[in-house]
């Protein structure tokens, strides 16, 4: 009887996902705190839109969402490059997931600039950076990041249509920083996952 119990427990352990907790740079969490946003969790994310978080929509996340993110990120387990592609697909899924609740289904690339609030259907780079950073933190809480840590958001001033902010990740093995930047694309398009150096130079 004891052997059967031990064998069953071992089988359950083999089926359980292996946890990989990423490091989260303090400045990544501080970016959200400076916008008076609560820390995201697997149960809830506050989604910013309307330029510099003028509008904030709380998005509840449940087991179906977790399962979908698990399936998306499963394709990235084999390598850092594969994980970056999976993160990009997770970003697209998240944008489509929240659009019916936020009205951002027709969001256009590079919205913002001199516009200040008022259009809840669009988001600027501050909105995009906070939303992407929050999503990355949820992926971390779900133990779905194997190859990257969550780094602090960065900015550029005069290159590539700046001033501009983006969320970033860091390859654990090489230390190379990468951007995850959806703001330069229309709703539902893959974000720019570029080296930090390429992004700072304007792409």
CSV table of C-alpha atoms in Angstrom, one decimal:
chain,number,residue,atom,x,y,z
A,1,UNK,CA,0.0,0.0,0.0
A,2,UNK,CA,2.8,2.4,1.0
A,3,UNK,CA,4.6,1.7,-2.3
A,4,UNK,CA,1.5,2.6,-4.3
A,5,UNK,CA,1.0,5.8,-2.4
A,6,UNK,CA,4.7,6.8,-3.0
A,7,UNK,CA,4.4,5.9,-6.7
A,8,UNK,CA,1.3,8.0,-7.1
A,9,UNK,CA,2.9,11.0,-5.4
A,10,UNK,CA,5.9,10.7,-7.6
A,11,UNK,CA,3.6,10.6,-10.7
A,12,UNK,CA,1.9,13.8,-9.5
A,13,UNK,CA,5.2,15.5,-9.1
A,14,UNK,CA,6.2,14.6,-12.6
A,15,UNK,CA,3.1,16.2,-13.9
A,16,UNK,CA,3.4,19.4,-11.9
A,17,UNK,CA,5.1,22.3,-13.6
A,18,UNK,CA,8.7,23.0,-12.5
A,19,UNK,CA,8.9,26.4,-10.9
A,20,UNK,CA,11.4,29.0,-12.2
A,21,UNK,CA,11.1,32.3,-10.3
A,22,UNK,CA,12.6,35.3,-12.2
A,23,UNK,CA,14.3,38.2,-10.5
A,24,UNK,CA,12.3,41.4,-10.7
A,25,UNK,CA,14.3,44.6,-10.7
A,26,UNK,CA,13.2,47.0,-8.0
A,27,UNK,CA,12.8,49.7,-10.6
A,28,UNK,CA,10.3,47.6,-12.5
A,29,UNK,CA,8.0,47.4,-9.6
A,30,UNK,CA,8.7,51.1,-8.8
A,31,UNK,CA,7.5,52.1,-12.3
A,32,UNK,CA,4.1,50.7,-11.4
A,33,UNK,CA,4.1,52.2,-7.9
A,34,UNK,CA,5.0,55.6,-9.3
A,35,UNK,CA,1.8,55.5,-11.3
A,36,UNK,CA,-0.1,54.5,-8.2
A,37,UNK,CA,-0.8,51.0,-9.6
A,38,UNK,CA,-1.3,48.0,-7.4
A,39,UNK,CA,1.1,45.1,-7.8
A,40,UNK,CA,-0.3,42.8,-10.4
A,41,UNK,CA,-1.1,39.2,-9.5
A,42,UNK,CA,-2.3,36.0,-11.2
A,43,UNK,CA,-5.8,37.1,-10.1
A,44,UNK,CA,-5.8,40.7,-11.2
A,45,UNK,CA,-4.1,43.3,-13.4
A,46,UNK,CA,-4.9,47.0,-13.6
A,47,UNK,CA,-4.7,47.8,-17.3
A,48,UNK,CA,-3.7,51.4,-18.2
A,49,UNK,CA,-5.1,53.3,-21.2
A,50,UNK,CA,-6.1,56.8,-22.3
A,51,UNK,CA,-2.5,58.1,-22.1
A,52,UNK,CA,-0.4,58.0,-18.9
A,53,UNK,CA,-2.9,55.8,-17.1
A,54,UNK,CA,-5.8,58.3,-17.4
A,55,UNK,CA,-8.1,55.3,-17.5
A,56,UNK,CA,-7.5,52.2,-15.4
A,57,UNK,CA,-9.5,49.0,-15.9
A,58,UNK,CA,-9.1,46.1,-13.5
A,59,UNK,CA,-8.8,42.8,-15.4
A,60,UNK,CA,-9.7,39.7,-13.4
A,61,UNK,CA,-7.7,36.6,-14.4
A,62,UNK,CA,-8.8,33.1,-13.7
A,63,UNK,CA,-7.8,29.5,-14.3
A,64,UNK,CA,-8.7,29.6,-18.1
A,65,UNK,CA,-6.3,32.6,-18.5
A,66,UNK,CA,-3.6,30.8,-16.6
A,67,UNK,CA,-4.0,27.7,-18.7
A,68,UNK,CA,-3.8,29.8,-21.9
A,69,UNK,CA,-0.6,31.5,-20.7
A,70,UNK,CA,0.8,28.1,-19.8
A,71,UNK,CA,0.2,26.9,-23.3
A,72,UNK,CA,1.7,30.0,-24.9
A,73,UNK,CA,4.8,29.9,-22.8
A,74,UNK,CA,5.3,26.2,-23.1
A,75,UNK,CA,6.7,26.8,-26.6
A,76,UNK,CA,9.4,28.9,-25.1
A,77,UNK,CA,10.9,26.4,-22.6
A,78,UNK,CA,13.7,25.2,-24.8
A,79,UNK,CA,15.8,28.3,-25.2
A,80,UNK,CA,16.0,32.0,-24.4
A,81,UNK,CA,15.2,32.9,-28.0
A,82,UNK,CA,12.1,30.7,-28.0
A,83,UNK,CA,11.0,32.2,-24.7
A,84,UNK,CA,11.2,35.7,-26.1
A,85,UNK,CA,9.0,34.7,-29.0
A,86,UNK,CA,6.5,33.2,-26.5
A,87,UNK,CA,6.5,36.4,-24.5
A,88,UNK,CA,5.7,38.3,-27.6
A,89,UNK,CA,2.8,36.0,-28.3
A,90,UNK,CA,1.6,36.3,-24.7
A,91,UNK,CA,1.6,40.1,-25.1
A,92,UNK,CA,-0.7,39.8,-28.2
A,93,UNK,CA,-3.0,37.4,-26.4
A,94,UNK,CA,-3.2,39.8,-23.4
A,95,UNK,CA,-4.1,42.8,-25.7
A,96,UNK,CA,-6.9,40.8,-27.3
A,97,UNK,CA,-8.0,39.4,-24.0
A,98,UNK,CA,-8.6,42.8,-22.4
A,99,UNK,CA,-9.8,44.7,-25.5
A,100,UNK,CA,-13.5,44.0,-25.0
A,101,UNK,CA,-13.3,45.3,-21.5
A,102,UNK,CA,-11.1,48.4,-22.2
A,103,UNK,CA,-12.3,49.4,-25.7
A,104,UNK,CA,-8.7,49.3,-27.0
A,105,UNK,CA,-9.4,46.9,-29.9
A,106,UNK,CA,-8.6,49.6,-32.4
A,107,UNK,CA,-5.5,51.0,-30.7
A,108,UNK,CA,-3.0,52.4,-33.1
A,109,UNK,CA,0.7,52.4,-33.1
A,110,UNK,CA,2.6,55.4,-31.5
A,111,UNK,CA,-0.5,57.1,-30.1
A,112,UNK,CA,0.2,59.8,-27.6
A,113,UNK,CA,2.6,62.5,-28.1
A,114,UNK,CA,0.9,65.8,-27.4
A,115,UNK,CA,-2.4,64.1,-26.6
A,116,UNK,CA,-3.3,64.3,-23.0
A,117,UNK,CA,-6.1,61.9,-21.8
A,118,UNK,CA,-9.6,61.8,-23.1
A,119,UNK,CA,-9.3,58.9,-25.5
A,120,UNK,CA,-9.7,55.7,-23.6
A,121,UNK,CA,-9.4,53.6,-26.8
A,122,UNK,CA,-5.7,54.4,-27.2
A,123,UNK,CA,-2.6,54.1,-25.1
A,124,UNK,CA,0.8,55.9,-25.1
A,125,UNK,CA,4.1,54.3,-24.3
A,126,UNK,CA,3.6,54.8,-20.5
A,127,UNK,CA,0.4,52.8,-20.7
A,128,UNK,CA,2.1,50.1,-22.8
A,129,UNK,CA,5.2,49.9,-20.6
A,130,UNK,CA,3.1,49.6,-17.4
A,131,UNK,CA,0.8,47.0,-19.0
A,132,UNK,CA,3.7,44.9,-20.4
A,133,UNK,CA,5.6,45.1,-17.1
A,134,UNK,CA,2.5,43.9,-15.2
A,135,UNK,CA,2.0,41.0,-17.6
A,136,UNK,CA,5.7,40.0,-17.2
A,137,UNK,CA,5.2,40.0,-13.4
A,138,UNK,CA,2.2,37.8,-13.7
A,139,UNK,CA,4.1,35.4,-15.9
A,140,UNK,CA,6.7,35.3,-13.2
A,141,UNK,CA,4.2,34.7,-10.5
A,142,UNK,CA,2.9,31.8,-12.5
A,143,UNK,CA,6.5,30.5,-12.8
A,144,UNK,CA,6.5,30.7,-16.6
A,145,UNK,CA,9.8,32.5,-17.1
A,146,UNK,CA,12.7,30.1,-17.3
A,147,UNK,CA,15.3,32.1,-19.3
A,148,UNK,CA,14.8,35.8,-18.4
A,149,UNK,CA,14.5,38.1,-15.5
A,150,UNK,CA,12.3,41.2,-15.4
A,151,UNK,CA,14.4,44.3,-15.8
A,152,UNK,CA,13.6,48.0,-15.2
A,153,UNK,CA,11.8,49.9,-18.0
A,154,UNK,CA,14.1,52.2,-20.0
A,155,UNK,CA,13.6,55.3,-22.1
A,156,UNK,CA,15.1,57.1,-25.1
A,157,UNK,CA,14.8,60.8,-25.9
A,158,UNK,CA,15.7,61.8,-29.4
A,159,UNK,CA,16.0,58.5,-31.4
A,160,UNK,CA,13.2,56.5,-33.0
A,161,UNK,CA,10.4,59.0,-32.3
A,162,UNK,CA,11.3,59.6,-28.7
A,163,UNK,CA,10.7,60.4,-25.9
A,164,UNK,CA,9.7,56.8,-25.5
A,165,UNK,CA,9.6,54.2,-22.7
A,166,UNK,CA,9.5,50.4,-22.9
A,167,UNK,CA,9.4,47.3,-20.7
A,168,UNK,CA,12.6,45.1,-20.7
A,169,UNK,CA,13.8,41.7,-19.8
A,170,UNK,CA,17.3,40.3,-19.3
A,171,UNK,CA,18.7,37.0,-20.5
A,172,UNK,CA,19.8,35.1,-17.4
A,173,UNK,CA,22.7,33.4,-19.1
A,174,UNK,CA,24.2,36.2,-21.2
A,175,UNK,CA,23.0,39.3,-19.3
A,176,UNK,CA,21.7,40.8,-22.6
A,177,UNK,CA,18.8,43.1,-22.2
A,178,UNK,CA,15.8,42.9,-24.5
A,179,UNK,CA,12.8,45.2,-25.0
A,180,UNK,CA,9.2,44.1,-25.1
A,181,UNK,CA,7.6,47.1,-26.8
A,182,UNK,CA,4.0,46.9,-28.2
A,183,UNK,CA,3.5,50.7,-28.5
A,184,UNK,CA,5.1,50.9,-32.0
A,185,UNK,CA,2.5,48.5,-33.4
A,186,UNK,CA,-1.3,48.4,-33.9
A,187,UNK,CA,-3.5,46.4,-31.6
A,188,UNK,CA,-2.8,42.7,-31.8
A,189,UNK,CA,0.5,42.9,-33.6
A,190,UNK,CA,3.7,41.4,-32.2
A,191,UNK,CA,5.7,43.8,-30.1
A,192,UNK,CA,9.3,44.8,-30.8
A,193,UNK,CA,11.5,42.3,-29.0
A,194,UNK,CA,14.9,43.9,-29.7
A,195,UNK,CA,18.2,44.1,-27.9
A,196,UNK,CA,18.3,47.2,-25.7
A,197,UNK,CA,21.1,48.6,-27.8
A,198,UNK,CA,19.1,48.4,-31.0
A,199,UNK,CA,16.0,49.9,-29.3
A,200,UNK,CA,18.0,52.8,-27.9
A,201,UNK,CA,19.4,53.5,-31.3
A,202,UNK,CA,15.9,53.8,-32.7
A,203,UNK,CA,15.6,50.3,-34.3
